[in-house]
GROMACS .gro file of N, CA and C in nm:
model
  420
    1MET      N    1   1.838   0.656  -0.134
    1MET     CA    2   1.779   0.595  -0.252
    1MET      C    3   1.727   0.704  -0.345
    2LYS      N    4   1.743   0.682  -0.472
    2LYS     CA    5   1.701   0.775  -0.575
    2LYS      C    6   1.548   0.779  -0.585
    3ALA      N    7   1.492   0.893  -0.623
    3ALA     CA    8   1.348   0.907  -0.642
    3ALA      C    9   1.302   0.820  -0.758
    4LEU      N   10   1.181   0.768  -0.746
    4LEU     CA   11   1.120   0.689  -0.853
    4LEU      C   12   0.992   0.761  -0.894
    5THR      N   13   0.975   0.783  -1.022
    5THR     CA   14   0.854   0.846  -1.072
    5THR      C   15   0.755   0.738  -1.111
    6VAL      N   16   0.636   0.744  -1.053
    6VAL     CA   17   0.530   0.648  -1.083
    6VAL      C   18   0.417   0.722  -1.152
    7ALA      N   19   0.334   0.647  -1.223
    7ALA     CA   20   0.223   0.707  -1.297
    7ALA      C   21   0.104   0.613  -1.295
    8CYS      N   22  -0.012   0.673  -1.315
    8CYS     CA   23  -0.134   0.593  -1.328
    8CYS      C   24  -0.131   0.519  -1.462
    9ARG      N   25  -0.228   0.436  -1.484
    9ARG     CA   26  -0.233   0.354  -1.605
    9ARG      C   27  -0.236   0.440  -1.733
   10CYS      N   28  -0.312   0.551  -1.731
   10CYS     CA   29  -0.321   0.634  -1.852
   10CYS      C   30  -0.209   0.736  -1.864
   11GLY      N   31  -0.130   0.755  -1.758
   11GLY     CA   32  -0.017   0.847  -1.761
   11GLY      C   33  -0.051   0.991  -1.728
   12SER      N   34  -0.177   1.020  -1.697
   12SER     CA   35  -0.217   1.158  -1.666
   12SER      C   36  -0.157   1.208  -1.536
   13VAL      N   37  -0.151   1.120  -1.436
   13VAL     CA   38  -0.095   1.159  -1.306
   13VAL      C   39   0.041   1.094  -1.290
   14ARG      N   40   0.137   1.176  -1.250
   14ARG     CA   41   0.271   1.128  -1.220
   14ARG      C   42   0.312   1.186  -1.086
   15TYR      N   43   0.376   1.105  -1.004
   15TYR     CA   44   0.430   1.155  -0.878
   15TYR      C   45   0.560   1.083  -0.847
   16ALA      N   46   0.643   1.150  -0.768
   16ALA     CA   47   0.772   1.094  -0.730
   16ALA      C   48   0.765   1.038  -0.590
   17LEU      N   49   0.830   0.925  -0.571
   17LEU     CA   50   0.852   0.866  -0.438
   17LEU      C   51   0.997   0.896  -0.405
   18ASN      N   52   1.018   0.968  -0.297
   18ASN     CA   53   1.153   1.012  -0.259
   18ASN      C   54   1.201   0.940  -0.134
   19GLY      N   55   1.320   0.883  -0.141
   19GLY     CA   56   1.376   0.814  -0.026
   19GLY      C   57   1.337   0.668  -0.023
   20ALA      N   58   1.321   0.617   0.098
   20ALA     CA   59   1.288   0.476   0.117
   20ALA      C   60   1.155   0.464   0.190
   21PRO      N   61   1.080   0.358   0.164
   21PRO     CA   62   0.953   0.342   0.236
   21PRO      C   63   0.974   0.320   0.385
   22ALA      N   64   0.877   0.365   0.465
   22ALA     CA   65   0.883   0.347   0.610
   22ALA      C   66   0.841   0.205   0.648
   23ALA      N   67   0.758   0.143   0.566
   23ALA     CA   68   0.713   0.005   0.592
   23ALA      C   69   0.685  -0.063   0.458
   24ARG      N   70   0.706  -0.196   0.457
   24ARG     CA   71   0.684  -0.277   0.337
   24ARG      C   72   0.613  -0.403   0.380
   25ALA      N   73   0.489  -0.424   0.332
   25ALA     CA   74   0.413  -0.536   0.384
   25ALA      C   75   0.303  -0.584   0.289
   26HIS      N   76   0.257  -0.705   0.318
   26HIS     CA   77   0.133  -0.758   0.264
   26HIS      C   78   0.032  -0.743   0.377
   27CYS      N   79  -0.078  -0.673   0.354
   27CYS     CA   80  -0.178  -0.655   0.460
   27CYS      C   81  -0.302  -0.738   0.428
   28HIS      N   82  -0.348  -0.812   0.528
   28HIS     CA   83  -0.462  -0.901   0.513
   28HIS      C   84  -0.585  -0.851   0.589
   29CYS      N   85  -0.584  -0.728   0.638
   29CYS     CA   86  -0.695  -0.680   0.721
   29CYS      C   87  -0.822  -0.660   0.638
   30ASP      N   88  -0.935  -0.668   0.706
   30ASP     CA   89  -1.065  -0.649   0.642
   30ASP      C   90  -1.076  -0.512   0.576
   31THR      N   91  -1.021  -0.411   0.640
   31THR     CA   92  -1.031  -0.275   0.589
   31THR      C   93  -0.960  -0.262   0.454
   32CYS      N   94  -0.838  -0.310   0.444
   32CYS     CA   95  -0.766  -0.301   0.317
   32CYS      C   96  -0.838  -0.381   0.208
   33ARG      N   97  -0.883  -0.502   0.243
   33ARG     CA   98  -0.953  -0.583   0.144
   33ARG      C   99  -1.076  -0.510   0.092
   34ASP      N  100  -1.154  -0.454   0.182
   34ASP     CA  101  -1.277  -0.385   0.145
   34ASP      C  102  -1.248  -0.256   0.070
   35PHE      N  103  -1.158  -0.175   0.123
   35PHE     CA  104  -1.133  -0.041   0.068
   35PHE      C  105  -1.063  -0.045  -0.067
   36TYR      N  106  -0.969  -0.140  -0.084
   36TYR     CA  107  -0.894  -0.148  -0.209
   36TYR      C  108  -0.948  -0.255  -0.305
   37GLY      N  109  -1.041  -0.337  -0.258
   37GLY     CA  110  -1.101  -0.439  -0.344
   37GLY      C  111  -1.003  -0.548  -0.383
   38VAL      N  112  -0.923  -0.594  -0.286
   38VAL     CA  113  -0.820  -0.696  -0.312
   38VAL      C  114  -0.827  -0.806  -0.207
   39THR      N  115  -0.766  -0.920  -0.236
   39THR     CA  116  -0.758  -1.029  -0.140
   39THR      C  117  -0.659  -0.996  -0.029
   40LEU      N  118  -0.548  -0.933  -0.067
   40LEU     CA  119  -0.451  -0.879   0.028
   40LEU      C  120  -0.386  -0.761  -0.041
   41LEU      N  121  -0.348  -0.662   0.037
   41LEU     CA  122  -0.285  -0.543  -0.020
   41LEU      C  123  -0.135  -0.553  -0.001
   42SER      N  124  -0.064  -0.559  -0.112
   42SER     CA  125   0.081  -0.558  -0.110
   42SER      C  126   0.123  -0.415  -0.138
   43ALA      N  127   0.187  -0.350  -0.040
   43ALA     CA  128   0.212  -0.206  -0.052
   43ALA      C  129   0.330  -0.162   0.032
   44THR      N  130   0.373  -0.039   0.005
   44THR     CA  131   0.471   0.029   0.087
   44THR      C  132   0.404   0.150   0.150
   45ALA      N  133   0.451   0.187   0.268
   45ALA     CA  134   0.398   0.306   0.338
   45ALA      C  135   0.507   0.412   0.343
   46TRP      N  136   0.466   0.536   0.320
   46TRP     CA  137   0.559   0.649   0.309
   46TRP      C  138   0.512   0.765   0.393
   47PRO      N  139   0.605   0.844   0.450
   47PRO     CA  140   0.562   0.968   0.512
   47PRO      C  141   0.506   1.060   0.403
   48PRO      N  142   0.409   1.145   0.436
   48PRO     CA  143   0.345   1.229   0.334
   48PRO      C  144   0.442   1.312   0.251
   49GLU      N  145   0.548   1.360   0.313
   49GLU     CA  146   0.642   1.446   0.241
   49GLU      C  147   0.727   1.368   0.139
   50ALA      N  148   0.722   1.236   0.141
   50ALA     CA  149   0.799   1.155   0.046
   50ALA      C  150   0.733   1.146  -0.091
   51LEU      N  151   0.606   1.186  -0.102
   51LEU     CA  152   0.537   1.186  -0.230
   51LEU      C  153   0.528   1.329  -0.283
   52THR      N  154   0.571   1.348  -0.405
   52THR     CA  155   0.565   1.479  -0.469
   52THR      C  156   0.484   1.466  -0.598
   53LEU      N  157   0.371   1.534  -0.605
   53LEU     CA  158   0.289   1.532  -0.725
   53LEU      C  159   0.361   1.610  -0.835
   54LEU      N  160   0.378   1.547  -0.950
   54LEU     CA  161   0.449   1.609  -1.062
   54LEU      C  162   0.353   1.661  -1.169
   55SER      N  163   0.245   1.588  -1.193
   55SER     CA  164   0.148   1.631  -1.294
   55SER      C  165   0.016   1.557  -1.276
   56GLY      N  166  -0.089   1.617  -1.330
   56GLY     CA  167  -0.219   1.553  -1.334
   56GLY      C  168  -0.312   1.594  -1.223
   57GLU      N  169  -0.436   1.550  -1.237
   57GLU     CA  170  -0.540   1.581  -1.139
   57GLU      C  171  -0.569   1.457  -1.054
   58VAL      N  172  -0.553   1.474  -0.924
   58VAL     CA  173  -0.578   1.367  -0.829
   58VAL      C  174  -0.709   1.397  -0.757
   59ARG      N  175  -0.794   1.298  -0.749
   59ARG     CA  176  -0.917   1.310  -0.670
   59ARG      C  177  -0.905   1.219  -0.550
   60ARG      N  178  -0.979   1.251  -0.446
   60ARG     CA  179  -0.971   1.173  -0.322
   60ARG      C  180  -1.109   1.124  -0.281
   61TYR      N  181  -1.107   1.008  -0.217
   61TYR     CA  182  -1.228   0.953  -0.158
   61TYR      C  183  -1.197   0.917  -0.014
   62ALA      N  184  -1.273   0.971   0.079
   62ALA     CA  185  -1.254   0.940   0.221
   62ALA      C  186  -1.350   0.829   0.262
   63HIS      N  187  -1.298   0.733   0.336
   63HIS     CA  188  -1.383   0.626   0.389
   63HIS      C  189  -1.490   0.689   0.477
   64PRO      N  190  -1.614   0.643   0.467
   64PRO     CA  191  -1.721   0.707   0.543
   64PRO      C  192  -1.714   0.687   0.695
   65HIS      N  193  -1.643   0.584   0.742
   65HIS     CA  194  -1.642   0.555   0.886
   65HIS      C  195  -1.503   0.542   0.947
   66LYS      N  196  -1.402   0.531   0.866
   66LYS     CA  197  -1.267   0.509   0.918
   66LYS      C  198  -1.176   0.623   0.875
   67GLN      N  199  -1.063   0.634   0.943
   67GLN     CA  200  -0.967   0.740   0.915
   67GLN      C  201  -0.875   0.701   0.801
   68LEU      N  202  -0.929   0.686   0.681
   68LEU     CA  203  -0.848   0.659   0.565
   68LEU      C  204  -0.913   0.714   0.441
   69SER      N  205  -0.829   0.735   0.343
   69SER     CA  206  -0.876   0.785   0.215
   69SER      C  207  -0.789   0.725   0.106
   70LYS      N  208  -0.835   0.740  -0.017
   70LYS     CA  209  -0.750   0.699  -0.128
   70LYS      C  210  -0.755   0.807  -0.234
   71ALA      N  211  -0.644   0.818  -0.305
   71ALA     CA  212  -0.629   0.916  -0.412
   71ALA      C  213  -0.627   0.839  -0.544
   72PHE      N  214  -0.696   0.892  -0.643
   72PHE     CA  215  -0.704   0.824  -0.770
   72PHE      C  216  -0.698   0.924  -0.885
   73CYS      N  217  -0.664   0.874  -1.002
   73CYS     CA  218  -0.653   0.957  -1.122
   73CYS      C  219  -0.792   1.002  -1.164
   74ALA      N  220  -0.808   1.130  -1.192
   74ALA     CA  221  -0.937   1.185  -1.236
   74ALA      C  222  -0.973   1.135  -1.376
   75GLN      N  223  -0.874   1.087  -1.453
   75GLN     CA  224  -0.899   1.041  -1.590
   75GLN      C  225  -0.931   0.892  -1.597
   76CYS      N  226  -0.841   0.807  -1.547
   76CYS     CA  227  -0.860   0.662  -1.561
   76CYS      C  228  -0.915   0.595  -1.436
   77GLY      N  229  -0.911   0.664  -1.322
   77GLY     CA  230  -0.967   0.610  -1.199
   77GLY      C  231  -0.876   0.518  -1.121
   78GLU      N  232  -0.754   0.494  -1.169
   78GLU     CA  233  -0.665   0.403  -1.096
   78GLU      C  234  -0.628   0.462  -0.960
   79THR      N  235  -0.632   0.378  -0.856
   79THR     CA  236  -0.590   0.421  -0.724
   79THR      C  237  -0.439   0.441  -0.725
   80LEU      N  238  -0.398   0.561  -0.685
   80LEU     CA  239  -0.256   0.597  -0.686
   80LEU      C  240  -0.190   0.570  -0.552
   81PHE      N  241  -0.260   0.602  -0.444
   81PHE     CA  242  -0.213   0.577  -0.309
   81PHE      C  243  -0.330   0.599  -0.214
   82GLY      N  244  -0.314   0.547  -0.095
   82GLY     CA  245  -0.412   0.572   0.011
   82GLY      C  246  -0.344   0.647   0.124
   83THR      N  247  -0.423   0.695   0.217
   83THR     CA  248  -0.371   0.755   0.339
   83THR      C  249  -0.431   0.677   0.454
   84ASN      N  250  -0.346   0.620   0.539
   84ASN     CA  251  -0.397   0.540   0.650
   84ASN      C  252  -0.421   0.626   0.774
   85ARG      N  253  -0.465   0.564   0.882
   85ARG     CA  254  -0.501   0.638   1.004
   85ARG      C  255  -0.381   0.708   1.068
   86LEU      N  256  -0.260   0.669   1.032
   86LEU     CA  257  -0.138   0.732   1.084
   86LEU      C  258  -0.091   0.847   0.994
   87GLY      N  259  -0.162   0.870   0.884
   87GLY     CA  260  -0.124   0.976   0.791
   87GLY      C  261  -0.020   0.933   0.688
   88MET      N  262   0.018   0.806   0.691
   88MET     CA  263   0.116   0.755   0.595
   88MET      C  264   0.049   0.736   0.459
   89ARG      N  265   0.126   0.753   0.352
   89ARG     CA  266   0.078   0.728   0.217
   89ARG      C  267   0.106   0.583   0.183
   90VAL      N  268   0.003   0.509   0.148
   90VAL     CA  269   0.013   0.367   0.120
   90VAL      C  270   0.007   0.349  -0.032
   91VAL      N  271   0.119   0.305  -0.090
   91VAL     CA  272   0.132   0.294  -0.235
   91VAL      C  273   0.128   0.146  -0.274
   92PRO      N  274   0.030   0.106  -0.356
   92PRO     CA  275   0.025  -0.033  -0.401
   92PRO      C  276   0.152  -0.072  -0.476
   93ASN      N  277   0.202  -0.191  -0.447
   93ASN     CA  278   0.326  -0.238  -0.511
   93ASN      C  279   0.312  -0.254  -0.662
   94SER      N  280   0.192  -0.276  -0.711
   94SER     CA  281   0.174  -0.293  -0.855
   94SER      C  282   0.214  -0.166  -0.930
   95ILE      N  283   0.185  -0.049  -0.875
   95ILE     CA  284   0.221   0.078  -0.939
   95ILE      C  285   0.372   0.099  -0.936
   96VAL      N  286   0.434   0.066  -0.825
   96VAL     CA  287   0.579   0.081  -0.813
   96VAL      C  288   0.650  -0.015  -0.908
   97ALA      N  289   0.605  -0.140  -0.914
   97ALA     CA  290   0.667  -0.238  -1.003
   97ALA      C  291   0.656  -0.194  -1.149
   98ARG      N  292   0.541  -0.142  -1.187
   98ARG     CA  293   0.523  -0.095  -1.324
   98ARG      C  294   0.623   0.017  -1.356
   99ALA      N  295   0.639   0.109  -1.262
   99ALA     CA  296   0.732   0.222  -1.282
   99ALA      C  297   0.877   0.176  -1.287
  100ALA      N  298   0.907   0.066  -1.220
  100ALA     CA  299   1.045   0.016  -1.214
  100ALA      C  300   1.072  -0.086  -1.325
  101GLY      N  301   0.988  -0.090  -1.425
  101GLY     CA  302   1.013  -0.179  -1.538
  101GLY      C  303   0.953  -0.317  -1.524
  102GLY      N  304   0.860  -0.335  -1.431
  102GLY     CA  305   0.791  -0.462  -1.416
  102GLY      C  306   0.827  -0.543  -1.294
  103THR      N  307   0.934  -0.505  -1.225
  103THR     CA  308   0.977  -0.578  -1.106
  103THR      C  309   0.991  -0.481  -0.989
  104LEU      N  310   0.939  -0.520  -0.875
  104LEU     CA  311   0.951  -0.437  -0.756
  104LEU      C  312   1.098  -0.434  -0.711
  105PRO      N  313   1.154  -0.313  -0.691
  105PRO     CA  314   1.294  -0.305  -0.646
  105PRO      C  315   1.315  -0.386  -0.517
  106ALA      N  316   1.431  -0.446  -0.506
  106ALA     CA  317   1.463  -0.532  -0.391
  106ALA      C  318   1.444  -0.459  -0.257
  107ASP      N  319   1.482  -0.333  -0.250
  107ASP     CA  320   1.468  -0.256  -0.127
  107ASP      C  321   1.324  -0.225  -0.091
  108TRP      N  322   1.232  -0.251  -0.182
  108TRP     CA  323   1.090  -0.221  -0.158
  108TRP      C  324   1.004  -0.347  -0.152
  109GLN      N  325   1.069  -0.464  -0.158
  109GLN     CA  326   0.995  -0.590  -0.147
  109GLN      C  327   0.929  -0.600  -0.010
  110PRO      N  328   0.811  -0.662   0.000
  110PRO     CA  329   0.747  -0.680   0.131
  110PRO      C  330   0.840  -0.750   0.229
  111ALA      N  331   0.836  -0.705   0.354
  111ALA     CA  332   0.921  -0.761   0.459
  111ALA      C  333   0.840  -0.840   0.561
  112MET      N  334   0.707  -0.837   0.551
  112MET     CA  335   0.622  -0.902   0.651
  112MET      C  336   0.479  -0.911   0.601
  113HIS      N  337   0.399  -0.990   0.673
  113HIS     CA  338   0.254  -0.996   0.655
  113HIS      C  339   0.192  -0.934   0.780
  114LEU      N  340   0.091  -0.853   0.762
  114LEU     CA  341   0.018  -0.793   0.875
  114LEU      C  342  -0.125  -0.846   0.877
  115PHE      N  343  -0.179  -0.861   0.997
  115PHE     CA  344  -0.317  -0.907   1.017
  115PHE      C  345  -0.342  -1.041   0.949
  116TYR      N  346  -0.243  -1.130   0.960
  116TYR     CA  347  -0.249  -1.260   0.893
  116TYR      C  348  -0.364  -1.345   0.945
  117ARG      N  349  -0.409  -1.323   1.066
  117ARG     CA  350  -0.521  -1.401   1.120
  117ARG      C  351  -0.648  -1.382   1.036
  118TYR      N  352  -0.656  -1.272   0.961
  118TYR     CA  353  -0.775  -1.242   0.882
  118TYR      C  354  -0.759  -1.280   0.734
  119ARG      N  355  -0.654  -1.352   0.703
  119ARG     CA  356  -0.624  -1.387   0.564
  119ARG      C  357  -0.739  -1.467   0.500
  120LEU      N  358  -0.752  -1.448   0.370
  120LEU     CA  359  -0.846  -1.527   0.291
  120LEU      C  360  -0.776  -1.645   0.225
  121ILE      N  361  -0.645  -1.631   0.203
  121ILE     CA  362  -0.565  -1.738   0.145
  121ILE      C  363  -0.439  -1.756   0.227
  122ASP      N  364  -0.393  -1.880   0.234
  122ASP     CA  365  -0.264  -1.905   0.298
  122ASP      C  366  -0.154  -1.867   0.201
  123VAL      N  367  -0.050  -1.805   0.253
  123VAL     CA  368   0.063  -1.764   0.172
  123VAL      C  369   0.186  -1.841   0.219
  124VAL      N  370   0.252  -1.907   0.127
  124VAL     CA  371   0.373  -1.983   0.160
  124VAL      C  372   0.493  -1.900   0.119
  125ASP      N  373   0.560  -1.843   0.217
  125ASP     CA  374   0.684  -1.768   0.197
  125ASP      C  375   0.758  -1.765   0.329
  126THR      N  376   0.873  -1.701   0.332
  126THR     CA  377   0.955  -1.699   0.453
  126THR      C  378   0.936  -1.572   0.536
  127LEU      N  379   0.844  -1.485   0.495
  127LEU     CA  380   0.824  -1.359   0.568
  127LEU      C  381   0.754  -1.385   0.702
  128THR      N  382   0.782  -1.301   0.800
  128THR     CA  383   0.713  -1.308   0.928
  128THR      C  384   0.567  -1.275   0.905
  129LYS      N  385   0.479  -1.354   0.967
  129LYS     CA  386   0.335  -1.336   0.953
  129LYS      C  387   0.278  -1.296   1.089
  130TYR      N  388   0.257  -1.166   1.106
  130TYR     CA  389   0.200  -1.114   1.231
  130TYR      C  390   0.050  -1.133   1.230
  131LEU      N  391  -0.003  -1.185   1.340
  131LEU     CA  392  -0.147  -1.208   1.347
  131LEU      C  393  -0.225  -1.078   1.346
  132GLU      N  394  -0.166  -0.974   1.402
  132GLU     CA  395  -0.228  -0.839   1.402
  132GLU      C  396  -0.124  -0.744   1.344
  133GLY      N  397  -0.093  -0.638   1.419
  133GLY     CA  398   0.011  -0.544   1.375
  133GLY      C  399   0.149  -0.605   1.398
  134TRP      N  400   0.254  -0.531   1.357
  134TRP     CA  401   0.389  -0.587   1.362
  134TRP      C  402   0.449  -0.594   1.502
  135ASP      N  403   0.377  -0.552   1.602
  135ASP     CA  404   0.430  -0.565   1.737
  135ASP      C  405   0.359  -0.674   1.817
  136GLY      N  406   0.280  -0.756   1.750
  136GLY     CA  407   0.204  -0.859   1.819
  136GLY      C  408   0.255  -0.999   1.792
  137PRO      N  409   0.175  -1.099   1.829
  137PRO     CA  410   0.216  -1.239   1.811
  137PRO      C  411   0.225  -1.277   1.663
  138GLU      N  412   0.308  -1.379   1.639
  138GLU     CA  413   0.330  -1.427   1.503
  138GLU      C  414   0.255  -1.556   1.477
  139HIS      N  415   0.219  -1.578   1.351
  139HIS     CA  416   0.158  -1.704   1.307
  139HIS      C  417   0.264  -1.813   1.309
  140GLN      N  418   0.229  -1.928   1.360
  140GLN     CA  419   0.326  -2.039   1.366
  140GLN      C  420   0.296  -2.142   1.260
   0.00000   0.00000   0.00000
């Protein structure tokens, strides 16, 4: 897959996503909701080497108690990506969709729901809904 260049809202920070995401999901866990300030986090996960910073100043914030951090634009403050406990870069789908002209590329669409037992809203779709991680029981 061809590299996609994404940028923050103000355009100060640009980075390339190279290859294909390692995981594509909607996450309903308490940590994502709290850390990203969302009802559910729709994102792709990438190995660290798949992101290449092209321009701009990125600042980071580390969670005070958990093994995660997020990177954001020093100018506009938009969250560019997070780093999870596995070291993967977690890129919000909203940034990717904006870079791709408003629609998330088909190869990067979410393939599952994670931690669905902790959901705040029911989601009606055909994706597998794992109650915890993707190796556990499914929501029926």
